[in-house]
Amino acid sequence: MRIVDLGCGAGRDLVSWGVTPADQVTGLDIDDSSLAIAKSRFPDRTFLRGAGECLPLESESFDRVISAIAIPYMNIQKTLSEIYRVLVPGGSVSLSLHPPSFTIAELLHKAIPNPAPTVFRLYVLANGLWFHGTGRTVGFLRGRTESFQTERGMKIAMNRAGFVDLSFRRAAGPAGGTFAVEARKSKVIDPSTAVRVP
Ligand SMILES: C[S@@+](CC[C@H](N)C(=O)[O-])C[C@H]1O[C@@H](n2cnc3c(N)ncnc32)[C@H](O)[C@@H]1O
């Protein structure tokens, strides 16, 4: 299976994501120093520098996209649209995300009372609320983006991007744990009418 690890950072063991040695993994991140570490740790994988919002990948060239806690740092509507583009029809996407409790914990325990971190965490909080209502995120200064995600926001954003068969899963952990969503790109039976079927 051809898999993209989006926002791969320094790379991680992907066994818990169902990735096997037979899979071809392409890791992608915007951070060069993390990519250098990832390359040394996982010489069998391919690594590329790029942004989730503008993937340097061919359309319909991957069977699966996975992303571990990197979507919270991206423009989600643009990134989902890019993930949809690079997946083959019937391809799948698995994303782990930040629940609201993560952002609240960051604000209360790490940011307050320092002014700049507090302003940034308040932006993240507002961006998460905006995402909950609209399924869209907005950037902060110099294009930096962060938000928390909710099931409602992800449903709006993923349905808009064209994904089907959404399922959500929660995992306990520090700062409220994480939650994850899985979905699929539908199979298009008639390209002229772009009718999607599950
Ligand atoms: C919390 S780290 C997670 C790294 C890795 N997935 C892991 O589980 O260890 C988030 C990663 O997303 C990357 N990232 C943030 N914004 C990005 C973007 N717009 N496009 C691609 N990668 C991005 C960061 O450079 C960072 O490596």
Coordinates of C-alpha atoms and ligand atoms in Angstrom, one line a residue:
M1 CA 0.0 0.0 0.0
R2 CA 1.3 3.5 -0.8
I3 CA 1.0 5.6 2.4
V4 CA 1.6 9.3 3.1
D5 CA 2.6 10.2 6.7
L6 CA 1.5 13.9 6.7
G7 CA 3.4 16.1 9.3
C8 CA 5.7 13.1 10.0
G9 CA 8.1 15.2 12.1
A10 CA 11.1 13.1 13.2
G11 CA 9.2 10.0 12.1
R12 CA 7.5 7.4 14.3
D13 CA 6.9 3.7 14.4
L14 CA 3.6 3.3 12.5
V15 CA 2.7 -0.3 13.6
S16 CA -0.2 1.0 15.8
W17 CA -1.6 2.7 12.6
G18 CA -1.7 -0.7 10.9
V19 CA 1.4 0.1 8.7
T20 CA 3.4 -3.0 7.7
P21 CA 7.0 -3.4 6.3
A22 CA 5.4 -4.2 3.0
D23 CA 3.9 -0.7 2.8
Q24 CA 5.7 2.2 0.9
V25 CA 5.7 5.1 3.3
T26 CA 6.3 8.7 2.2
G27 CA 6.8 11.1 5.1
L28 CA 6.1 14.8 4.5
D29 CA 6.8 17.8 6.8
I30 CA 7.5 21.5 6.6
D31 CA 10.4 21.2 9.1
D32 CA 13.8 20.4 7.6
S33 CA 15.5 19.5 10.9
S34 CA 12.8 17.0 11.8
L35 CA 13.0 15.5 8.3
A36 CA 16.7 15.0 8.7
I37 CA 16.2 13.0 11.9
A38 CA 13.3 11.0 10.2
K39 CA 15.6 10.1 7.3
S40 CA 18.3 8.7 9.6
R41 CA 15.7 6.8 11.7
F42 CA 13.8 5.3 8.8
P43 CA 16.1 4.9 5.8
D44 CA 13.5 2.7 4.0
R45 CA 11.0 5.5 3.8
T46 CA 10.8 8.4 1.3
F47 CA 10.8 11.9 2.9
L48 CA 9.7 15.1 1.3
R49 CA 9.5 18.7 2.4
G50 CA 6.1 20.3 1.8
A51 CA 3.0 21.7 3.4
G52 CA -0.2 19.9 4.0
E53 CA -2.1 22.7 2.4
C54 CA -0.2 22.2 -1.0
L55 CA 1.0 18.7 -1.2
P56 CA 3.9 18.1 -3.7
L57 CA 2.3 14.8 -4.7
E58 CA 0.5 13.6 -7.8
S59 CA -3.3 13.4 -7.8
E60 CA -4.7 9.9 -7.0
S61 CA -1.3 8.5 -6.3
F62 CA -1.7 7.1 -2.7
D63 CA -3.9 4.5 -1.1
R64 CA -3.9 5.9 2.4
V65 CA -3.0 9.2 4.2
I66 CA -2.2 9.1 7.9
S67 CA -1.4 12.1 10.1
A68 CA -0.5 12.0 13.8
I69 CA -1.3 15.2 15.6
A70 CA -0.3 17.4 12.7
I71 CA -3.7 18.5 11.3
P72 CA -4.2 20.8 14.4
Y73 CA -1.3 22.9 13.0
M74 CA -2.6 23.3 9.5
N75 CA -5.3 25.1 7.5
I76 CA -7.7 22.2 7.8
Q77 CA -10.0 22.9 4.9
K78 CA -7.1 23.3 2.4
T79 CA -5.3 20.2 3.8
L80 CA -8.4 18.0 3.6
S81 CA -9.0 19.0 0.1
E82 CA -5.3 18.2 -0.7
I83 CA -5.6 14.8 1.0
Y84 CA -8.7 14.0 -1.0
R85 CA -6.9 15.0 -4.2
V86 CA -3.9 12.7 -3.7
L87 CA -5.9 9.6 -2.6
V88 CA -7.1 7.1 -5.1
P89 CA -10.9 6.5 -5.3
G90 CA -11.7 4.3 -2.3
G91 CA -8.5 5.4 -0.5
S92 CA -8.6 6.0 3.2
V93 CA -7.5 8.7 5.7
S94 CA -6.7 8.4 9.4
L95 CA -6.0 11.5 11.5
S96 CA -5.3 12.0 15.2
L97 CA -6.4 15.4 16.5
H98 CA -6.5 17.8 19.5
P99 CA -9.7 17.9 21.6
P100 CA -10.7 21.2 23.2
S101 CA -9.3 20.0 26.6
F102 CA -5.8 20.1 25.1
T103 CA -6.0 23.8 24.2
I104 CA -7.7 24.7 27.6
A105 CA -4.9 22.8 29.5
E106 CA -2.2 24.7 27.4
L107 CA -3.9 28.0 28.2
L108 CA -4.3 27.4 31.9
H109 CA -1.2 25.5 32.8
K110 CA 1.4 26.8 30.3
A111 CA 0.4 30.2 28.9
I112 CA -1.2 32.3 31.7
P113 CA 0.1 34.7 32.9
N114 CA 2.6 35.4 30.2
P115 CA 1.1 37.8 27.7
A116 CA 2.3 36.5 24.3
P117 CA 1.6 32.8 24.9
T118 CA -1.8 33.8 26.5
V119 CA -2.8 35.8 23.4
F120 CA -1.7 32.9 21.1
R121 CA -3.7 30.3 23.2
L122 CA -6.8 32.5 23.1
Y123 CA -6.4 32.7 19.3
V124 CA -6.2 28.8 19.3
L125 CA -9.3 28.6 21.4
A126 CA -11.2 31.0 19.2
N127 CA -10.0 29.2 16.1
G128 CA -11.2 25.9 17.5
L129 CA -14.6 27.4 18.3
W130 CA -14.7 28.8 14.7
F131 CA -13.8 25.4 13.4
H132 CA -16.5 23.8 15.5
G133 CA -19.1 26.1 13.9
T134 CA -17.9 26.2 10.3
G135 CA -15.4 23.4 9.6
R136 CA -12.8 26.1 8.7
T137 CA -9.7 27.5 10.4
V138 CA -8.0 30.8 10.1
G139 CA -4.3 31.7 10.4
F140 CA -2.6 33.7 13.1
L141 CA 0.4 36.0 12.4
R142 CA 2.9 35.1 9.6
G143 CA 0.7 32.2 8.6
R144 CA 1.1 30.2 11.8
T145 CA -2.1 28.2 12.4
E146 CA -3.4 26.1 15.2
S147 CA -6.8 25.0 16.4
F148 CA -8.5 22.3 18.4
Q149 CA -10.9 20.0 16.6
T150 CA -14.4 18.7 17.5
E151 CA -16.4 15.9 15.9
R152 CA -18.9 18.4 14.6
G153 CA -16.2 20.5 13.0
M154 CA -14.5 17.5 11.4
K155 CA -17.8 16.2 10.1
I156 CA -18.5 19.5 8.4
A157 CA -15.0 19.8 7.0
M158 CA -14.6 16.2 5.8
N159 CA -18.1 16.0 4.3
R160 CA -17.3 19.3 2.4
A161 CA -14.0 17.8 1.1
G162 CA -15.9 14.8 -0.2
F163 CA -15.0 12.1 2.4
V164 CA -17.5 9.4 3.4
D165 CA -17.8 6.7 6.1
L166 CA -16.5 8.8 8.9
S167 CA -15.8 7.1 12.2
F168 CA -14.4 8.7 15.4
R169 CA -12.4 7.1 18.2
R170 CA -11.2 8.6 21.5
A171 CA -8.1 7.7 23.5
A172 CA -7.4 8.7 27.1
G173 CA -4.1 10.5 27.8
P174 CA -2.5 13.6 29.2
A175 CA -4.4 16.9 28.8
G176 CA -7.6 15.1 27.8
G177 CA -6.0 12.6 25.4
T178 CA -6.5 12.6 21.7
F179 CA -9.2 11.7 19.3
A180 CA -9.0 10.3 15.9
V181 CA -11.1 10.1 12.8
E182 CA -11.0 7.7 9.9
A183 CA -12.8 8.2 6.5
R184 CA -12.6 7.2 2.9
K185 CA -12.6 8.8 -0.5
S186 CA -15.7 7.6 -2.3
K187 CA -15.5 5.7 -5.6
V188 CA -16.6 7.8 -8.5
I189 CA -18.7 5.8 -10.9
D190 CA -19.4 8.4 -13.5
P191 CA -16.7 11.1 -13.9
S192 CA -19.0 13.2 -16.2
T193 CA -21.5 13.7 -13.4
A194 CA -19.0 13.0 -10.5
V195 CA -21.6 10.9 -8.8
R196 CA -20.0 9.5 -5.6
V197 CA -21.0 6.1 -4.3
P198 CA -19.8 4.5 -1.0
Ligands
LIG1 C1 3.2 17.5 17.0 S1 4.2 17.2 15.6 C2 3.8 15.5 15.2 C3 4.9 14.8 14.5 C4 4.7 13.4 14.2 N1 3.6 13.1 13.4 C5 4.7 12.5 15.4 O1 3.6 12.0 15.7 O2 5.7 12.5 16.1 C6 3.4 18.2 14.3 C7 4.2 18.1 13.0 O3 3.5 18.8 12.0 C8 4.4 19.5 11.2 N2 3.6 20.6 10.5 C9 3.0 21.7 11.1 N3 2.4 22.4 10.1 C10 2.6 21.7 9.0 C11 2.1 22.0 7.6 N4 1.4 23.1 7.3 N5 2.5 21.1 6.6 C12 3.2 20.0 7.0 N6 3.7 19.7 8.2 C13 3.3 20.6 9.2 C14 5.4 20.1 12.2 O4 6.6 20.5 11.5 C15 5.6 18.9 13.1 O5 6.6 18.0 12.7

